[in-house]
Structure formats: C-alpha cells, structure tokens
Short mmCIF file of C-alpha atoms in Angstrom, two decimals:
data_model
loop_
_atom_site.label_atom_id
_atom_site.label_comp_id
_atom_site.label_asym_id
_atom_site.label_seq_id
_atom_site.Cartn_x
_atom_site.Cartn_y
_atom_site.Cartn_z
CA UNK T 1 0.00 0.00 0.00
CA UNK T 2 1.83 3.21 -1.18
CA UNK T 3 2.38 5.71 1.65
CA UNK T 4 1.15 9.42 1.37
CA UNK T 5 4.75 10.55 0.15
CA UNK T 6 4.93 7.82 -2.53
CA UNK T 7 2.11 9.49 -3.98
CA UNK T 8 2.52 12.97 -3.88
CA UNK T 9 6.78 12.23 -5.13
CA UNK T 10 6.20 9.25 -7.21
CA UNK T 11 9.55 6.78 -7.54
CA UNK T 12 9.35 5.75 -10.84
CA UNK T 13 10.73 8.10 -12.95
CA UNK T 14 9.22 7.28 -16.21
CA UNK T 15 6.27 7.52 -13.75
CA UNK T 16 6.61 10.95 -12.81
CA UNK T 17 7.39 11.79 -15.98
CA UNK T 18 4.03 10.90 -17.85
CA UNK T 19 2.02 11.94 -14.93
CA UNK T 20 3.86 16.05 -14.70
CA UNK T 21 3.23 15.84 -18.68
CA UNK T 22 -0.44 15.34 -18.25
CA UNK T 23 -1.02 17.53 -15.68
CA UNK T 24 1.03 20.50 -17.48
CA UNK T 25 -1.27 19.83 -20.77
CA UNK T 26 -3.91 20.35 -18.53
CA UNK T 27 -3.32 23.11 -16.71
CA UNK T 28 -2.48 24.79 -20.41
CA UNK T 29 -6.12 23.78 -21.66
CA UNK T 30 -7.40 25.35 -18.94
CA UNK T 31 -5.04 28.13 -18.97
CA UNK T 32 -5.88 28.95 -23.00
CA UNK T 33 -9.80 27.97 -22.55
CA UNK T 34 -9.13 30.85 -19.61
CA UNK T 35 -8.09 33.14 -22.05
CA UNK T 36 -10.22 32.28 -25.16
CA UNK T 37 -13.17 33.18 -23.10
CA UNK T 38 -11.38 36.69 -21.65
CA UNK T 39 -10.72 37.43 -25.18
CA UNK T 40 -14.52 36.61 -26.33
CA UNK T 41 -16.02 38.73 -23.44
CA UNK T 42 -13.30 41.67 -24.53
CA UNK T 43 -15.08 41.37 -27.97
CA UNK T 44 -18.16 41.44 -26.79
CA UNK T 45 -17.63 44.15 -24.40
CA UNK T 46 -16.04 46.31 -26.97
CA UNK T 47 -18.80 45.23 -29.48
CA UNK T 48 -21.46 46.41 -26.81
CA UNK T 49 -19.38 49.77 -26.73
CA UNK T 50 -19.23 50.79 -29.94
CA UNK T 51 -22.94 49.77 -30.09
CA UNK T 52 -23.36 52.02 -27.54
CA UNK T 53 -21.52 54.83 -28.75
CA UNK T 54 -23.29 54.76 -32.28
CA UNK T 55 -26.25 54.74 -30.75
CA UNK T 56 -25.45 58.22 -28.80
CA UNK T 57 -24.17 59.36 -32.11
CA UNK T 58 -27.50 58.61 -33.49
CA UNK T 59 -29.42 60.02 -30.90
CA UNK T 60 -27.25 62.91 -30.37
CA UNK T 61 -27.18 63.66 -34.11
CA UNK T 62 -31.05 63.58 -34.98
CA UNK T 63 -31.74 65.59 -31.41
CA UNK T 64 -29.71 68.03 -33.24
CA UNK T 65 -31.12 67.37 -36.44
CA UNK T 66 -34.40 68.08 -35.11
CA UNK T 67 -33.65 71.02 -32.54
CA UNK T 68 -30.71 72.70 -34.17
CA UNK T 69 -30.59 76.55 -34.38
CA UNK T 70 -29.76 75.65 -37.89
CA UNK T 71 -29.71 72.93 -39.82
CA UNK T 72 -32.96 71.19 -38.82
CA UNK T 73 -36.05 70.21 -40.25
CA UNK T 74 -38.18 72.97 -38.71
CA UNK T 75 -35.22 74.88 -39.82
CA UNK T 76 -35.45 73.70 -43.25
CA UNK T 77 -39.45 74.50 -43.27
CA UNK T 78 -39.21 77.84 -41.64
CA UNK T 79 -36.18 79.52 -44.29
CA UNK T 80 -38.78 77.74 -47.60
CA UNK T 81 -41.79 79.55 -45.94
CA UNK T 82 -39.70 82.83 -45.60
CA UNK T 83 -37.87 82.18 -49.03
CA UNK T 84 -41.64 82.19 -50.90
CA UNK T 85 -42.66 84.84 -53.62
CA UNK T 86 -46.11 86.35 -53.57
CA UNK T 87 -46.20 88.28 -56.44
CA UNK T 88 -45.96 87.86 -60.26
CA UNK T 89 -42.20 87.80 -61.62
CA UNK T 90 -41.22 88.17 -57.70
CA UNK T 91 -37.83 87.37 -56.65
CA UNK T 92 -36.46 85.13 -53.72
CA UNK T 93 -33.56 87.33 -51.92
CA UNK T 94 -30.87 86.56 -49.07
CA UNK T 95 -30.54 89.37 -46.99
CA UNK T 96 -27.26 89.25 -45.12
CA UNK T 97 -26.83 92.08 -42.13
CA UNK T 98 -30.60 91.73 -42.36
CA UNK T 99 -30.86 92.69 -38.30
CA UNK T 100 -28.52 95.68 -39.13
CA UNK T 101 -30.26 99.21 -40.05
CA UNK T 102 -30.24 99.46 -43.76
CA UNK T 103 -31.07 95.21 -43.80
CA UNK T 104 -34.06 94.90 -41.87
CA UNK T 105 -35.58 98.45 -44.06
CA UNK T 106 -34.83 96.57 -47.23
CA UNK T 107 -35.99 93.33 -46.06
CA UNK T 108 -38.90 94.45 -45.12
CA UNK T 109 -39.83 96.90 -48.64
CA UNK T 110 -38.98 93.50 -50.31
CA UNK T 111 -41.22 91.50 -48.11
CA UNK T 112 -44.48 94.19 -48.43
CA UNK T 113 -44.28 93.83 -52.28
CA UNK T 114 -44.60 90.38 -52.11
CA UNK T 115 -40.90 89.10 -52.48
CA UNK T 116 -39.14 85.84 -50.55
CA UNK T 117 -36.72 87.13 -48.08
CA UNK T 118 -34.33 85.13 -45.96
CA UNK T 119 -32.39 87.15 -43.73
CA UNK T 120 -28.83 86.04 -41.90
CA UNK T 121 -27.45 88.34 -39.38
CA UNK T 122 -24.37 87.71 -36.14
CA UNK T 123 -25.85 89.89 -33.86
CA UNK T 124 -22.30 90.96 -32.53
CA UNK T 125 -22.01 93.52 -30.13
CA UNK T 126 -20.02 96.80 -32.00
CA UNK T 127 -23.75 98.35 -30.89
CA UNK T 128 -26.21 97.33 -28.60
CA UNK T 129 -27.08 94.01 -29.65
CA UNK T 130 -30.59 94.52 -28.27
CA UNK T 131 -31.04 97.39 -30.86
CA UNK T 132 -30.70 94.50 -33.38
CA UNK T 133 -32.93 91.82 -31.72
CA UNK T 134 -35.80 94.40 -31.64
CA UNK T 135 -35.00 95.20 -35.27
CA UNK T 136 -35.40 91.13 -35.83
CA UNK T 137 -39.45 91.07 -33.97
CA UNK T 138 -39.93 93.54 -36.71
CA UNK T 139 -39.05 90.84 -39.12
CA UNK T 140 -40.47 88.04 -37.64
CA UNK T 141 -44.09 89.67 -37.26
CA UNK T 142 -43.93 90.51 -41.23
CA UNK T 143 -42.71 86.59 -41.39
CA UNK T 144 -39.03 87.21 -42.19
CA UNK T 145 -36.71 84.37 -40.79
CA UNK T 146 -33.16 85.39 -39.72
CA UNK T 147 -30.77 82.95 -39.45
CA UNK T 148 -28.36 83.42 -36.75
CA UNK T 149 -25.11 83.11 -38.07
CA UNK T 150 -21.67 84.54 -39.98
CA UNK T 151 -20.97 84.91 -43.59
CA UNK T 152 -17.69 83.71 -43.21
CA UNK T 153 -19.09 80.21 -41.94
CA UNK T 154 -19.10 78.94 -45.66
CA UNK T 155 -21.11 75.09 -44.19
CA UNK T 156 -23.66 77.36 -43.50
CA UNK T 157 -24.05 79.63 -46.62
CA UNK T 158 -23.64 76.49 -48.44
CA UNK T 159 -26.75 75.06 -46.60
CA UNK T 160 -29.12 78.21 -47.28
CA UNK T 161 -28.59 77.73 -51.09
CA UNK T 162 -29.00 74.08 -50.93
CA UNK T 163 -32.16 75.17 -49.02
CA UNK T 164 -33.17 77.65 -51.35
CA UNK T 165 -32.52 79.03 -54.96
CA UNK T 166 -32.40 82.23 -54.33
CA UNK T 167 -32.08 84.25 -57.17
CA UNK T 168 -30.50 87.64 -55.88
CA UNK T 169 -28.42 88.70 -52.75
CA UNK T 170 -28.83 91.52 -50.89
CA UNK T 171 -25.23 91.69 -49.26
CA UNK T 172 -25.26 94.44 -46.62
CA UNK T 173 -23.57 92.67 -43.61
CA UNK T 174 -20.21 94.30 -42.58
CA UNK T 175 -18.07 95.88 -40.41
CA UNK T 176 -19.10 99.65 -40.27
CA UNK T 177 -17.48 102.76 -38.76
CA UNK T 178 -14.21 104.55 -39.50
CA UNK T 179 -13.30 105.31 -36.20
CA UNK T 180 -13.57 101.61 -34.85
CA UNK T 181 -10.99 100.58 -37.33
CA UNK T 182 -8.52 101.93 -35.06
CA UNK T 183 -9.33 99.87 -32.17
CA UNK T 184 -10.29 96.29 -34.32
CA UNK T 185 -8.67 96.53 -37.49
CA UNK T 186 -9.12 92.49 -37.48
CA UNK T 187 -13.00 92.49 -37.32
CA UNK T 188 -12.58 94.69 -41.01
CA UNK T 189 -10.56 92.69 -42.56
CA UNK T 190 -12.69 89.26 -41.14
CA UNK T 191 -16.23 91.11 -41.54
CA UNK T 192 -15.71 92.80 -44.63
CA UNK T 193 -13.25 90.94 -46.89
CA UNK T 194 -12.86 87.36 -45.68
CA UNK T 195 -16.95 87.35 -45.15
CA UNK T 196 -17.08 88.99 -48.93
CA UNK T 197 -15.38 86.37 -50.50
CA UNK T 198 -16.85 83.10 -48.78
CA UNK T 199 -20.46 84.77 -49.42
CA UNK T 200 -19.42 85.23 -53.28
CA UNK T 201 -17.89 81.36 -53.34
CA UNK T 202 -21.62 80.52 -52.47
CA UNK T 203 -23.01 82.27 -55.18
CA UNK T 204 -20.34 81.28 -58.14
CA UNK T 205 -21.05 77.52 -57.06
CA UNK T 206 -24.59 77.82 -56.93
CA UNK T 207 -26.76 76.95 -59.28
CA UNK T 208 -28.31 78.85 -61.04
CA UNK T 209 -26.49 81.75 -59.81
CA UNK T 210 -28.22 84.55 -58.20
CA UNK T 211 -27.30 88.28 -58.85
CA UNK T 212 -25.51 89.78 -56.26
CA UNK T 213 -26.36 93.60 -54.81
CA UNK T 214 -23.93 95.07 -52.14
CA UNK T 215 -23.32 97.64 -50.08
CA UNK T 216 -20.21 99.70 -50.63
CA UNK T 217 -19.49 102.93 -49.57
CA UNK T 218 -18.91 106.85 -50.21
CA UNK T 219 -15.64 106.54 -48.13
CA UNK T 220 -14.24 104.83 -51.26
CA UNK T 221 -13.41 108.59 -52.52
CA UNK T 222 -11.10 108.74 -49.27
CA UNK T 223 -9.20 111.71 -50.31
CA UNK T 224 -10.42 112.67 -53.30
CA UNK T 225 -11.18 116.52 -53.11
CA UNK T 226 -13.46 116.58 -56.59
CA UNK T 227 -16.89 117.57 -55.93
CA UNK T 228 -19.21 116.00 -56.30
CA UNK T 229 -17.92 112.84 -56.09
CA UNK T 230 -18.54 110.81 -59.10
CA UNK T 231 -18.35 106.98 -59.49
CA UNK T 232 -15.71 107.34 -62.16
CA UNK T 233 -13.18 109.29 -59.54
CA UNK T 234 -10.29 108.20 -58.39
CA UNK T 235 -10.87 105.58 -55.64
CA UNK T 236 -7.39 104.74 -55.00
CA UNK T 237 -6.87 107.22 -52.14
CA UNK T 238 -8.31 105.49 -49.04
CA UNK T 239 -8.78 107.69 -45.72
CA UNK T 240 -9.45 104.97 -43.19
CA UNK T 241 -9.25 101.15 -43.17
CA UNK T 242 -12.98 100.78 -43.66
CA UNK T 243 -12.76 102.57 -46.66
CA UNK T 244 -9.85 100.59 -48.00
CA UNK T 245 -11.52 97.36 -47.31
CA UNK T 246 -14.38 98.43 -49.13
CA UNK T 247 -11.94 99.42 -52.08
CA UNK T 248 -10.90 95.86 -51.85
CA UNK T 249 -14.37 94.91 -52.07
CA UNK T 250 -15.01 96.38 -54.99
CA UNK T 251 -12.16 94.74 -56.62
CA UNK T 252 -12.83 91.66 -55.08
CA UNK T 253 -16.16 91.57 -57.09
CA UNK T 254 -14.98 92.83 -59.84
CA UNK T 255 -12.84 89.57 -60.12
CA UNK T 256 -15.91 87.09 -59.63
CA UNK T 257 -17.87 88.99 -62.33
CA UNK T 258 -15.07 88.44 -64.21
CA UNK T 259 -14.34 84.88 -64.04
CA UNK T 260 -17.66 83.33 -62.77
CA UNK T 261 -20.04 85.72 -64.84
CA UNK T 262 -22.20 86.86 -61.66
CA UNK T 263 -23.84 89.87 -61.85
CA UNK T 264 -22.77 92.51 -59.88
CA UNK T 265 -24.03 95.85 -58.49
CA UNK T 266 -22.10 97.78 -55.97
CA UNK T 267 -23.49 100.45 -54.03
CA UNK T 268 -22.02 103.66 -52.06
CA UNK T 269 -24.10 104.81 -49.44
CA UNK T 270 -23.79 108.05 -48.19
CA UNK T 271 -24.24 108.91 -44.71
CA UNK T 272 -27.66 106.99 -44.46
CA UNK T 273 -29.53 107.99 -40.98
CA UNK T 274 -33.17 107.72 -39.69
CA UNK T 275 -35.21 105.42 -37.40
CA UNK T 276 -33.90 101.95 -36.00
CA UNK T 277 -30.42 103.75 -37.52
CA UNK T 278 -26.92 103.00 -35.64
CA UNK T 279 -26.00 104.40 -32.01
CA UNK T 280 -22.54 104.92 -33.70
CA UNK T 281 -23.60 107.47 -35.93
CA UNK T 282 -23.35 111.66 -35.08
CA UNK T 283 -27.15 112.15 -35.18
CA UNK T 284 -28.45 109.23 -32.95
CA UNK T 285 -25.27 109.71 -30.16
CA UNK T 286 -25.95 113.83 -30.46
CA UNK T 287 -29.59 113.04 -29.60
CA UNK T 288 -29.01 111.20 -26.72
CA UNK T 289 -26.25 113.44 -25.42
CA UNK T 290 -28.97 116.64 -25.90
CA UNK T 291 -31.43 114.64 -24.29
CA UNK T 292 -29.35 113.56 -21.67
CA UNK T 293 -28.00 117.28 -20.75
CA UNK T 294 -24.54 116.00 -21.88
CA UNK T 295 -21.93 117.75 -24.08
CA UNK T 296 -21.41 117.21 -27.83
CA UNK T 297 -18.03 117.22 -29.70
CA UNK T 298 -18.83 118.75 -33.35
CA UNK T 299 -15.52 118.20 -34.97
CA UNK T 300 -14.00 120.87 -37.31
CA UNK T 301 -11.94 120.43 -40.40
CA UNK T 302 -8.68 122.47 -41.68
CA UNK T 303 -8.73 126.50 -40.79
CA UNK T 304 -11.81 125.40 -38.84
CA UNK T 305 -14.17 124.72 -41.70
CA UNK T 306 -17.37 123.11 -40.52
CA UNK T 307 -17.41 119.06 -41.69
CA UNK T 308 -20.00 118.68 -44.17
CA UNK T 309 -21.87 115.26 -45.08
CA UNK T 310 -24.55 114.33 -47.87
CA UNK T 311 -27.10 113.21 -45.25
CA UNK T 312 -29.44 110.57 -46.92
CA UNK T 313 -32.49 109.56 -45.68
CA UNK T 314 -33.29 105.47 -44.85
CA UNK T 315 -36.32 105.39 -47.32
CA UNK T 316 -34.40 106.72 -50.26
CA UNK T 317 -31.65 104.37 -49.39
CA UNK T 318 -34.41 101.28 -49.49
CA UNK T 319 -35.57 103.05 -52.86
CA UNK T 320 -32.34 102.63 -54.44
CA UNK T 321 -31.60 98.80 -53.29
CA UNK T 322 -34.94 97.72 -54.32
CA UNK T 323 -34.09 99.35 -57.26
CA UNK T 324 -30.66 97.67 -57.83
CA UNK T 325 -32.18 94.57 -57.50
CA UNK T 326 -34.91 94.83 -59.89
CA UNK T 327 -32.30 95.71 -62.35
CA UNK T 328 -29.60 93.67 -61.76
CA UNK T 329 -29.79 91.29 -64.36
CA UNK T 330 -29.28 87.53 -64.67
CA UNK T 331 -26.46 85.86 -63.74
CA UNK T 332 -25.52 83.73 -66.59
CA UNK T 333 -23.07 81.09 -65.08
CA UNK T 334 -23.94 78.09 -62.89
CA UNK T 335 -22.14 75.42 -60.57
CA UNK T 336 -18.90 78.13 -60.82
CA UNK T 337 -18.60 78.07 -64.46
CA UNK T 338 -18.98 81.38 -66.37
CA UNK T 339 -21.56 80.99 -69.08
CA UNK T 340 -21.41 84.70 -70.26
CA UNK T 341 -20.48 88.19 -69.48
CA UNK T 342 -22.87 89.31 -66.97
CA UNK T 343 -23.51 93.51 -65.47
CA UNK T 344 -21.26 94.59 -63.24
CA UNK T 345 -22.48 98.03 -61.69
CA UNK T 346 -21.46 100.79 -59.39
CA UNK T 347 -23.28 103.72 -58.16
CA UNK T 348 -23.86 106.61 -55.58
CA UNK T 349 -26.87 106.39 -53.17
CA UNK T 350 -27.14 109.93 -51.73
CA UNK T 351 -29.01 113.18 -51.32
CA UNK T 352 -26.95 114.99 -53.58
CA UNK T 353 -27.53 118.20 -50.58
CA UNK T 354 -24.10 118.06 -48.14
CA UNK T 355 -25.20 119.96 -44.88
CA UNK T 356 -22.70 121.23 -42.22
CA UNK T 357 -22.35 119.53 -38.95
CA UNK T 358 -23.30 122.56 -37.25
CA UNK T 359 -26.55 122.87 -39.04
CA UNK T 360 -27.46 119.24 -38.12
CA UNK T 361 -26.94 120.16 -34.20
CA UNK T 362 -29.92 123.40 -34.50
CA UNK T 363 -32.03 120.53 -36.53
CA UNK T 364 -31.84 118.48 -33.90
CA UNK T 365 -32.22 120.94 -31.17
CA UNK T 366 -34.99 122.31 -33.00
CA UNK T 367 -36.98 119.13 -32.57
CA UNK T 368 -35.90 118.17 -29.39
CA UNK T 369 -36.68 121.44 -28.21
CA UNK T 370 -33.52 121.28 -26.33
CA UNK T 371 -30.31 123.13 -26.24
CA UNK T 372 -27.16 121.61 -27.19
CA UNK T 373 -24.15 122.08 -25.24
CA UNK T 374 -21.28 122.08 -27.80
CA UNK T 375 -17.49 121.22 -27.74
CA UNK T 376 -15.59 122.38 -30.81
CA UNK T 377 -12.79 120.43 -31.66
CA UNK T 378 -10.71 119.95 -34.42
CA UNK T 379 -10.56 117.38 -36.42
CA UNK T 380 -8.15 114.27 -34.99
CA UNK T 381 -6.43 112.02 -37.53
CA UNK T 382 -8.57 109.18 -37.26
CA UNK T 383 -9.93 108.57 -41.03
CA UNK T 384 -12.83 111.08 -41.16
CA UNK T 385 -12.93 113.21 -44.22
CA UNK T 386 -13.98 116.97 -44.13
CA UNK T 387 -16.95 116.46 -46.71
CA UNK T 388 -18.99 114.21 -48.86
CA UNK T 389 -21.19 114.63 -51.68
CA UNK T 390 -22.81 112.81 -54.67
CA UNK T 391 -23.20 112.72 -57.59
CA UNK T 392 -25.84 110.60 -58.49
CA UNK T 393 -26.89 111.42 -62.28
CA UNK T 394 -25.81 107.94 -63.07
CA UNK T 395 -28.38 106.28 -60.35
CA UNK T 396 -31.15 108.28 -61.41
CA UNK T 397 -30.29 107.43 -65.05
CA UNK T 398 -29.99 103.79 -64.85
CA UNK T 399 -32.23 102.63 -61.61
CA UNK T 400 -34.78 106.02 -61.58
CA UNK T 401 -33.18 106.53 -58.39
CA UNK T 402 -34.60 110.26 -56.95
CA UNK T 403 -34.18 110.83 -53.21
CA UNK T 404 -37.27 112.91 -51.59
CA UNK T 405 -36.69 113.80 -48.44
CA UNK T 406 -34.59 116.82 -47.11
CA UNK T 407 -32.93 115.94 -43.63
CA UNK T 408 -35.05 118.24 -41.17
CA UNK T 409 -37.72 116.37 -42.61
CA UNK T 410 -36.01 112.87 -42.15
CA UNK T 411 -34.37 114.26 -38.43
CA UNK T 412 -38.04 114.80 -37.75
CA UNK T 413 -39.02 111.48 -38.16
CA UNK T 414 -36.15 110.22 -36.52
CA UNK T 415 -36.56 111.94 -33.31
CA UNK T 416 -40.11 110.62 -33.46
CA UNK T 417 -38.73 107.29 -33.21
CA UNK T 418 -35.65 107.88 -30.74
CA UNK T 419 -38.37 108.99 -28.07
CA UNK T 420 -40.96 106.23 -28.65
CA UNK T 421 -38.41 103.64 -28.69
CA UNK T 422 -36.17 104.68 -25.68
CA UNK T 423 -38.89 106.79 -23.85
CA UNK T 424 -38.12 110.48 -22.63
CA UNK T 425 -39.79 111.86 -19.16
CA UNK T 426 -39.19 114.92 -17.49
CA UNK T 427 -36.14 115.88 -19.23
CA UNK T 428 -34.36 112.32 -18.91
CA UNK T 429 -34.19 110.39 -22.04
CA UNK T 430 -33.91 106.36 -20.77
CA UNK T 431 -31.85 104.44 -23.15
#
C-alpha cells in the first residue's frame, strides 16, 4: 500500500514523468480555454461599446437634427416659408446684415411687395445688440426668418442655397465705422473681406447663380477733393481702413464677375440715418447726449471749416436697393462656371444736398426742443474726411433713383422714433 509521500513524489521516474506531462497539458487547456473566453467577453464588451456609442451618435445627431438653431427640419421649413414669392415675376432674396439698419428696411420693402426674403445676421455687439434683436421682432411679425449666423461660416451659406434658390443677394452685412478701425482693425478685414469672399464662393457655385447687390461705400473717394464725387473718380486714395476694405471689395467683385459671370451691383451709401439707424452714428449719439443734458463734440476740419456730409435719408436708401435689385440682371453662369459676361455696376446712393455739422446740431435741437451744449474740436487724424457729396446722375439714369426727403424732414421722423423707442420723461431720455 503506497504511503502518502509515494504518492505525492512518485519513484518511478518514467512515472513521474508521464504523470507532470499530463497535468502541465492540462493546466495549459485550462489556462488557454481561460483566455479564449477573456478574449470573447473583450469582444463582446467592446462590441457592446461601440454599439453604444453609435447609438449616442445617433441620438445625439437627430436631437440636433431636429432642434438645431440651424440645420434642422423645422429649420429647413421655416427659411422655404420665408424664401416664398407672392407676387408675379417676384424674386427670392438673401438678406445678409438683415438685423442691421439698412437690412431689416430693405428686407422688409422686399417682403411688403410680395418678395421671398431670408435674412442672416451675427448679432455681434459693436452696438447694442438689443437694438438688433428688436430690429429682428420687426421681421419676424412681417414673417421674415433670420438665421443666426456669420458669412464667413461657408457650411452654413452652403446650406441656405441648398435650401433655397435664391435668385438675388442683398449683401449688406459688414463691419461699419471709420473710427472703430482703429481699435479692431481684425473684425474689417474678417467682416468685410474674408466674409465677402466666402459669401461670393456661395453664389459662383450655386446653381443657377443669383445676382448679387452690395453695399459699398462713399468713403471709397477717401481723399479725393473733386466735388461732387462721381463713381468714375479716383478711388485709389483710401482715408481709413474701412474705406480701403471696401476698395478691396469692390475689386474683389470685380474679379468674380469676371471669371464666374455673376452679376454685380455695388453700391455707395452716403451717410444713411433715420429710425432703427446706428448708435454709432453723429445724429443718434448727439440726440441722446442733448437729451441727456450732456456735451457734444462737433468736430471741425482744416482752418476750422465746418465738416460737411450728404445726409441721406433710410427710405431713399431702401428706394435705391430695391431698385438695384430689380435691375440687376441675370447671372448667366452656374455650378462656378462662367456661361457669359454678366452687369457689373457701381453707383452713388445719396441726397446729392451736403449739410454742415453745425446745421445738423440746431435741426436736432430744434426738434428736441432742447439746447445743445457744444465742444468744438478739431478734427483728430482718425480717417474722417472733411466732406462728402454725390453725384448721383448715373443712379437716377440707370435705376430712376430720386431721393425725396430733405434731412429736417427725415431728423423729424427720426426723433419721433428715438423717443418712442427709448422713452423720454421729465427731461431724462432712458436708453
């Protein structure tokens, strides 16, 4: 009878031998059965990950589909409503800046007639931003969708044509203000040029291609000391960095009517003012400041000769849009291939009657029926020039463009505005 020791340290060594063999071959059965099943469950877990994961994806991705601020399908409904023509031989327009002053006017002429509009606006904050939101209930209770979004985000643009085929532009979102440039000189170059071109790479790709209607400016005649100022003048003589990106612009779109074959209509505004205008702007800060019992600073040119500007009133502005639009032309390429020459257009939008800075203070204190308290100071170097004024012989020729209304008359209806829309009790205006 073997003892306890002979069988747990075997004597036989051939034995021993056999018997550690099998029990090694087991022990590696085990040991790879062990990790078959580890690496099965490792699959499987991983499996049930990615399962998961997709299915987050999928969620995540038609939540947003679905609830976007862009992109959805409510989205996709709301810009095809907007986008819709009610009138005979209408036309289907993009607004950009269509929150900003001059935007939400034209949007909403185009609109009354019985034209689509789709309007895209930023909302930044170089004015109250509340100014614009207001501006955007006006659209909304005439139906007018804004998009919230930039022109330089080219998915998006890309998305509002594949929404819609519009057939013209109304491009009036930029950067405004001389003096700013000083202080941002990035948000010019981003707003204005780099926003320019990824709007116009939209519209050479589109198809068809709309016509494209823009908003340029007077300060293009920077230093030019011709009067009036005539859109064959020398524009080469910029006074400010808004002005010189607005040059650019015009070149800029010169080179896509060129190549592409869009049609092209460039417009310089001058001095537009009048209700829902821009807090930047002499008028609307020298009303508050009356109002408010504050100081003004009237600036003064060389030898102390009173600044002078072509004042023009918002409705003769919308006048000569609507009427840039409706002339524009077809553009004859499509998908970014030039089919045919196609217009390409500049002209003056102004009042073609320049009125002293001075003069524009006792209209405004006339209304108010408040004295001003003015500072005189001269001039500083910061890209103002001493005077503008238009000719616009060319406008009237080619668009019927005839502005109507004289600037106490368009101050009047201004001030009208500033006080129902701010409020003004007992001498304190509350803005």
């Amino acid at each position: 009878m073997p003892s306890l020791q002979d069988e747990l340290f075997p004597s036989t060594p051939g034995k021993f031998k056999i018997d550690r063999a099998h029990t090694m071959n087991r022990h590696f059965h085990r040991c790879f059965a062990s990790t078959s099943t580890m690496f099965l469950w490792a699959l499987f877990l991983v499996a049930l990950t990615a399962s998961y994961l997709s299915f987050q994806s999928f969620v995540y991705t038609g939540s947003r589909y679905f609830t976007a601020s862009w992109g959805g399908i409510l989205w996709e409904k709301q810009i095809r409503h907007s986008a819709q023509i009610h009138r005979s031989n209408g036309m289907s327009v993009l607004v950009t800046g269509a929150a900003g002053f001059v935007g939400s006017h034209v949007s909403l002429a185009l609109k009354k007639r019985g034209d689509g509009v789709v309007g895209i606006d930023n909302f930044n904050n170089y004015y109250d931003p509340l100014l614009k939101r207001a501006r955007k209930s006006l659209l909304n209770n005439q139906g007018i969708f804004i998009v919230e979004g930039d022109i330089n985000d080219a998915r998006l643009i890309a998305m509002l044509f594949d929404t819609v085929a519009f057939t013209h532009v109304m491009h009036l979102a930029a950067q405004a203000g001389v003096r700013y440039a000083m202080e941002n000189p990035h948000s010019y170059v981003h707003s204005n040029i780099a926003g320019l071109v990824t709007l116009l790479e939209a519209c050479k790709s589109a198809n068809p291609q709309p016509s494209v209607v823009w908003a340029s400016s007077s300060s293009v005649y920077g230093l030019n000391e011709k009067v009036p100022f005539s859109e064959s003048d020398r524009t080469d003589q910029p006074a400010s960095l808004y002005a010189a990106t607005k040059k650019a612009g015009e070149e800029i779109t010169h080179t896509y009517n060129h190549i592409y074959g869009l049609s092209i209509t460039g417009l310089r505004f001058f001095t537009v003012y009048g209700p829902w205008g821009r807090p930047d702007m002499a008028y609307f800060s020298f009303t508050r400041n009356i109002l408010q019992g504050k100081p003004i600073t009237v600036y003064r040119g060389k030898d102390r000769a009173d600044l002078a500007r072509d004042f023009t009133f918002i409705d003769d502005i919308v006048k000569g849009c609507v009427g840039s639009l409706d002339t524009s032309g077809k553009s004859p390429g499509s998908g970014g291939k030039k089919r045919g020459p196609a217009p390409y257009r500049i002209f003056n939008l102004g009042n073609t009657s320049p009125v002293t800075v001075p003069t524009l203070v006792s209209l405004l204190e006339r209304h108010l029926k408040v004295k001003a308290k003015r500072n005189f100071v001269d001039m500083p170097g910061n890209g103002d020039v001493p005077f503008t004024h238009a000719n616009i012989s060319l406008a009237h020729r080619e668009l019927g463009y005839k502005p109507t209304t004289d600037l106490a008359t368009g101050l009047k209806k201004f001030v009208k505005w500033y006080l129902s829309y701010y409020g003004y009790n007992h001498g304190k205006a509350v803005n």
